[in-house]
Coordinates of C-alpha atoms and ligand atoms in Angstrom, one line a residue:
M5 CA 19.2 3.5 44.2
R6 CA 15.6 3.4 45.3
H7 CA 14.7 5.6 42.4
T8 CA 16.6 3.4 40.0
L9 CA 14.8 0.3 41.3
L10 CA 11.5 2.0 41.0
A11 CA 12.3 3.2 37.5
L12 CA 13.4 -0.3 36.6
A13 CA 10.2 -1.8 38.1
T14 CA 8.1 0.7 36.1
L15 CA 10.0 -0.1 32.9
T16 CA 9.4 -3.8 33.4
L17 CA 5.7 -3.2 33.9
T18 CA 5.5 -1.1 30.8
L19 CA 7.3 -3.7 28.7
S20 CA 5.2 -6.6 29.7
A21 CA 2.1 -6.4 31.8
P22 CA 1.8 -9.3 34.3
A23 CA -0.8 -11.8 33.2
A24 CA -3.2 -10.7 35.9
D25 CA -3.3 -7.2 34.3
K26 CA -4.0 -8.5 30.9
L27 CA -7.4 -8.7 29.4
K28 CA -8.6 -12.3 28.9
V29 CA -10.4 -12.6 25.6
L30 CA -11.9 -15.6 23.7
I31 CA -11.7 -16.3 20.0
V32 CA -14.6 -18.4 18.7
D33 CA -14.1 -20.4 15.5
G34 CA -14.9 -23.9 14.1
Q35 CA -17.0 -23.2 11.0
N36 CA -16.3 -20.6 8.3
N37 CA -16.2 -20.5 4.5
H38 CA -12.7 -19.1 5.2
K39 CA -9.7 -20.9 6.5
W40 CA -10.4 -20.3 10.2
D41 CA -7.8 -22.9 11.3
I42 CA -5.1 -20.8 9.5
T43 CA -6.3 -17.4 10.5
T44 CA -7.1 -17.9 14.2
P45 CA -3.4 -18.2 15.1
V46 CA -2.8 -14.9 13.3
L47 CA -5.6 -13.2 15.3
K48 CA -4.1 -14.7 18.4
D49 CA -0.7 -13.3 17.5
A50 CA -2.2 -9.9 16.6
L51 CA -3.7 -9.7 20.1
E52 CA -1.0 -11.2 22.2
S53 CA 1.8 -9.4 20.6
S54 CA 0.4 -6.1 21.9
G55 CA 1.1 -7.4 25.5
A56 CA -2.4 -6.4 26.5
F57 CA -4.3 -9.7 26.1
T58 CA -4.3 -13.3 27.0
V59 CA -6.2 -15.2 24.3
E60 CA -8.1 -18.5 24.5
V61 CA -9.9 -20.2 21.7
S62 CA -13.2 -22.1 21.6
T63 CA -13.9 -24.3 18.6
T64 CA -17.4 -25.3 17.7
P65 CA -18.3 -28.8 16.4
P66 CA -17.7 -29.0 12.6
K67 CA -20.5 -28.5 10.1
N68 CA -23.2 -31.2 9.9
S69 CA -22.4 -32.7 13.3
P70 CA -25.2 -34.5 15.0
A71 CA -27.1 -32.3 17.5
D72 CA -25.4 -34.3 20.3
A73 CA -22.0 -32.9 19.4
W74 CA -23.2 -29.4 20.3
K75 CA -24.4 -30.2 23.8
D76 CA -20.9 -29.7 25.4
W77 CA -20.2 -26.5 23.5
H78 CA -21.2 -23.6 25.7
P79 CA -18.4 -21.1 26.3
A80 CA -18.5 -19.2 29.6
F81 CA -18.6 -15.9 27.8
S82 CA -18.8 -13.9 31.1
N83 CA -15.3 -15.1 32.0
Y84 CA -13.9 -13.0 29.2
A85 CA -13.4 -9.2 28.7
A86 CA -14.3 -9.7 25.0
I87 CA -15.4 -12.4 22.5
I88 CA -13.8 -12.3 19.0
S89 CA -15.7 -14.2 16.3
N90 CA -13.9 -15.9 13.5
Y91 CA -17.1 -17.9 12.9
N92 CA -19.4 -18.1 10.0
G93 CA -21.6 -21.2 10.1
E94 CA -24.5 -23.0 11.5
P95 CA -26.7 -21.4 14.2
W96 CA -25.4 -21.9 17.7
P97 CA -27.7 -23.8 20.1
V98 CA -30.5 -21.6 21.5
A99 CA -29.1 -21.6 25.0
V100 CA -25.7 -20.4 23.7
R101 CA -27.3 -17.7 21.6
G102 CA -29.2 -16.6 24.7
S103 CA -26.1 -16.4 26.9
F104 CA -24.1 -14.6 24.3
D105 CA -26.9 -12.0 23.9
N106 CA -27.1 -11.5 27.6
Y107 CA -23.3 -11.3 27.8
V108 CA -23.0 -8.4 25.2
K109 CA -26.3 -6.7 26.4
G110 CA -25.0 -6.8 29.9
G111 CA -21.7 -4.9 29.1
G112 CA -19.5 -7.5 27.4
G113 CA -17.3 -6.8 24.4
F114 CA -17.7 -8.3 21.0
V115 CA -15.4 -8.2 18.0
S116 CA -16.7 -9.4 14.5
I117 CA -14.0 -10.3 12.0
H118 CA -14.6 -10.3 8.2
A119 CA -17.0 -13.2 7.4
A120 CA -18.4 -13.3 11.0
N121 CA -20.7 -10.6 9.6
N122 CA -22.0 -13.2 7.0
S123 CA -23.2 -15.4 9.9
F124 CA -26.6 -15.8 11.5
P125 CA -28.7 -13.9 9.0
D126 CA -31.9 -14.9 10.9
W127 CA -30.6 -14.0 14.4
A128 CA -32.2 -10.6 15.0
E129 CA -30.1 -9.7 18.1
Y130 CA -26.9 -10.7 16.4
N131 CA -27.7 -8.4 13.5
Q132 CA -28.3 -5.6 15.9
M133 CA -24.8 -6.2 17.4
I134 CA -23.0 -6.2 14.1
G135 CA -25.2 -3.4 12.6
V136 CA -24.7 -4.6 9.0
G137 CA -23.8 -7.9 7.4
G138 CA -23.6 -9.6 4.0
W139 CA -24.8 -12.7 2.1
G140 CA -26.9 -15.4 3.7
G141 CA -30.0 -14.1 1.9
R142 CA -29.6 -10.6 3.3
N143 CA -31.5 -8.0 1.3
E144 CA -33.5 -4.8 1.7
T145 CA -35.7 -6.6 4.3
S146 CA -32.6 -7.0 6.5
G147 CA -32.2 -3.2 6.6
P148 CA -30.5 -0.4 4.7
W149 CA -27.2 -0.6 2.9
L150 CA -24.9 1.6 5.0
Y151 CA -22.1 3.8 3.6
V152 CA -20.5 7.2 4.0
K153 CA -21.6 9.9 1.6
D154 CA -20.3 13.5 1.8
G155 CA -18.7 12.7 5.1
K156 CA -22.0 11.6 6.6
L157 CA -23.6 8.2 7.3
F158 CA -26.0 7.3 4.6
R159 CA -28.7 4.6 4.9
D160 CA -29.7 3.5 1.4
T161 CA -33.1 1.7 1.5
S162 CA -33.2 0.8 -2.2
K163 CA -33.8 -2.8 -3.1
G164 CA -30.9 -5.2 -3.5
N165 CA -28.9 -8.0 -2.0
G166 CA -26.7 -7.4 1.0
G167 CA -23.0 -8.2 0.5
A168 CA -20.7 -8.0 -2.5
H169 CA -17.0 -7.8 -3.2
G170 CA -14.8 -7.7 -6.3
A171 CA -11.4 -9.3 -6.9
Q172 CA -8.9 -9.0 -4.0
H173 CA -6.6 -6.1 -4.1
E174 CA -4.7 -3.7 -1.8
F175 CA -6.7 -0.7 -1.0
I176 CA -6.6 2.5 1.0
V177 CA -8.4 2.6 4.3
E178 CA -9.6 6.1 5.1
I179 CA -10.3 7.1 8.7
Q180 CA -13.7 8.8 9.0
N181 CA -13.7 9.4 12.7
T182 CA -10.4 10.7 14.0
A183 CA -11.6 11.2 17.6
H184 CA -12.6 7.7 18.5
P185 CA -10.2 5.7 20.8
V186 CA -9.8 3.0 18.1
T187 CA -8.7 5.4 15.3
R188 CA -7.4 8.5 17.2
G189 CA -3.8 9.3 16.0
L190 CA -3.8 6.9 13.1
P191 CA -2.8 8.2 9.7
K192 CA -5.9 9.5 7.9
R193 CA -5.3 7.1 4.9
W194 CA -3.2 3.9 4.8
M195 CA -2.7 1.1 2.4
H196 CA -4.1 -2.2 3.5
A197 CA -2.8 -5.6 2.4
K198 CA -4.5 -7.6 -0.3
D199 CA -8.1 -8.3 0.9
E200 CA -11.7 -8.4 -0.2
L201 CA -13.3 -5.0 0.0
Y202 CA -16.8 -5.8 1.3
S203 CA -19.6 -3.6 0.0
R204 CA -23.4 -3.4 0.1
L205 CA -23.6 -4.6 3.7
R206 CA -27.1 -4.4 5.1
G207 CA -28.7 -4.6 8.5
P208 CA -30.5 -2.7 11.2
A209 CA -27.6 -0.2 11.2
E210 CA -28.5 1.2 14.5
N211 CA -26.2 2.6 17.2
V212 CA -23.3 2.4 14.8
E213 CA -20.3 4.7 14.2
V214 CA -18.4 4.1 11.0
L215 CA -14.7 4.7 11.9
A216 CA -13.1 3.9 8.6
T217 CA -14.1 3.2 5.0
A218 CA -12.7 2.2 1.6
T219 CA -14.0 3.2 -1.8
S220 CA -15.4 0.1 -3.5
D221 CA -14.5 -0.6 -7.1
L222 CA -18.0 -2.2 -7.4
T223 CA -20.2 0.5 -6.0
G224 CA -18.1 3.6 -6.0
Q225 CA -19.2 4.3 -2.4
N226 CA -17.2 4.7 0.8
E227 CA -18.0 1.3 2.3
P228 CA -17.5 0.7 6.0
N229 CA -14.4 -1.2 7.1
L230 CA -14.2 -0.4 10.8
M231 CA -17.3 0.2 12.9
A232 CA -18.0 0.8 16.6
L233 CA -21.4 -0.1 17.9
S234 CA -23.3 -0.2 21.2
Y235 CA -25.7 -3.0 22.1
G236 CA -27.3 -2.6 25.4
K237 CA -24.5 -1.9 27.8
G238 CA -22.0 -3.7 25.5
R239 CA -19.6 -2.5 22.9
V240 CA -19.0 -4.1 19.5
F241 CA -16.0 -3.5 17.2
H242 CA -16.7 -4.7 13.7
T243 CA -14.0 -5.0 11.1
T244 CA -14.8 -6.2 7.6
L245 CA -11.1 -6.7 6.9
G246 CA -9.3 -10.1 7.1
H247 CA -10.2 -12.4 4.3
A248 CA -7.0 -14.5 4.5
D249 CA -3.9 -14.7 6.7
Y250 CA -2.0 -12.4 4.2
S251 CA -4.8 -9.9 4.7
M252 CA -4.4 -10.0 8.5
L253 CA -0.6 -9.9 8.4
D254 CA -0.8 -6.1 8.0
R255 CA 0.3 -3.7 10.7
G256 CA -2.8 -1.7 10.1
F257 CA -5.0 -4.8 10.7
Y258 CA -3.0 -5.7 13.8
E259 CA -3.2 -2.2 15.3
T260 CA -6.9 -1.7 14.6
L261 CA -7.7 -5.2 15.9
Q262 CA -5.8 -4.6 19.1
R263 CA -7.4 -1.2 19.7
G264 CA -10.8 -2.4 18.7
T265 CA -10.6 -5.3 21.1
E266 CA -9.4 -3.2 24.0
W267 CA -12.1 -0.7 23.3
A268 CA -14.8 -3.4 23.1
A269 CA -13.5 -4.8 26.4
T270 CA -13.0 -1.5 28.3
G271 CA -14.3 1.5 26.4
D272 CA -10.8 2.9 25.9
T273 CA -7.4 2.0 24.3
R274 CA -4.9 2.8 27.1
A275 CA -2.8 -0.3 26.5
T276 CA -2.8 -0.4 22.7
A277 CA -2.9 3.2 21.5
D278 CA 0.9 3.6 20.8
L279 CA 1.3 4.0 17.1
P280 CA 3.8 1.4 15.8
A281 CA 6.8 2.8 13.9
D282 CA 6.0 0.5 11.0
F283 CA 2.4 1.5 10.6
P284 CA 1.5 1.5 6.9
T285 CA 1.6 4.7 4.8
E286 CA -0.8 5.8 2.1
A287 CA 1.7 4.4 -0.5
K288 CA 2.9 1.2 1.1
V289 CA 1.5 -1.8 2.9
S290 CA 3.4 -2.8 6.1
V291 CA 3.6 -6.6 6.4
V292 CA 3.8 -8.3 9.8
Q293 CA 6.4 -11.1 10.0
L294 CA 5.0 -14.2 11.7
P295 CA 7.1 -17.4 11.4
G296 CA 5.5 -20.0 9.1
Y297 CA 3.2 -17.4 7.6
P298 CA 1.6 -16.6 5.2
K299 CA 0.3 -20.1 4.5
Q300 CA -2.3 -18.9 2.0
T301 CA -1.6 -17.5 -1.5
A302 CA -3.6 -14.6 -2.9
P303 CA -5.3 -15.5 -6.2
A304 CA -3.7 -13.9 -9.3
P305 CA -5.6 -11.0 -10.7
K306 CA -8.0 -11.9 -13.5
K307 CA -6.8 -10.9 -16.9
Ligands
ZN12 ZN1 -13.6 -13.3 2.5

């Protein structure tokens, strides 16, 4: 009887960790050239459905707000195990930038989603955190174009703008580092839902491991999709995936976001490493069902 009770208690714990055992994380949104109001609930679901996280959201003032509107926006970053950015917009106030920098440098976790790597082209510390980014005037002066060539990281210092993508399409994500906690045990190649395949990303590209790539139709290179970085004592998980809700509603996106966020928060993936039975294969996308979604429609391919 006692053993049964114990087994039952253990089972309950396994199925749903009590809130106190979950990692409290914060999504920051509010400005983006993407539909952040539609995609933040998907990110929230992706994280919470793992059972490993409780998620809060902090929304900045909208674009072109008077300076006054920003004075109350100052998230208490240190209350969270990781900060997830779904933000691409105006510079944050100096004090917020300073506290975010101190938070990550001091050991906090940061997760950059898709166009979050377009943000803050002139914020040097932020570009160190994300390693590489695109658009916003980024070019060779921002740092090398980073890609994987012959199985090795290649830093291309030739001239050119940072950031490019072709038409959206499904594409194969290829794991480059099978030993990292974020990618360990995942199929080596899997088909990702329709998305933009970012290429020519540029930046300081220091302290970065490229975990997964996809071959760009524009450049022919293995462009980074998933990256793990260190910044001071902090860890950064950078995914270039996630243009729209239908790009995020992909079991591969869900799983790598869960693992990447846990890794950024703790340095490991104890709570999120179980491989879901419906993980995509090389041949087939695996769509996550979320009531009311997708709300966005992928553009028809250009003829
Ligand atoms: Zn996009």
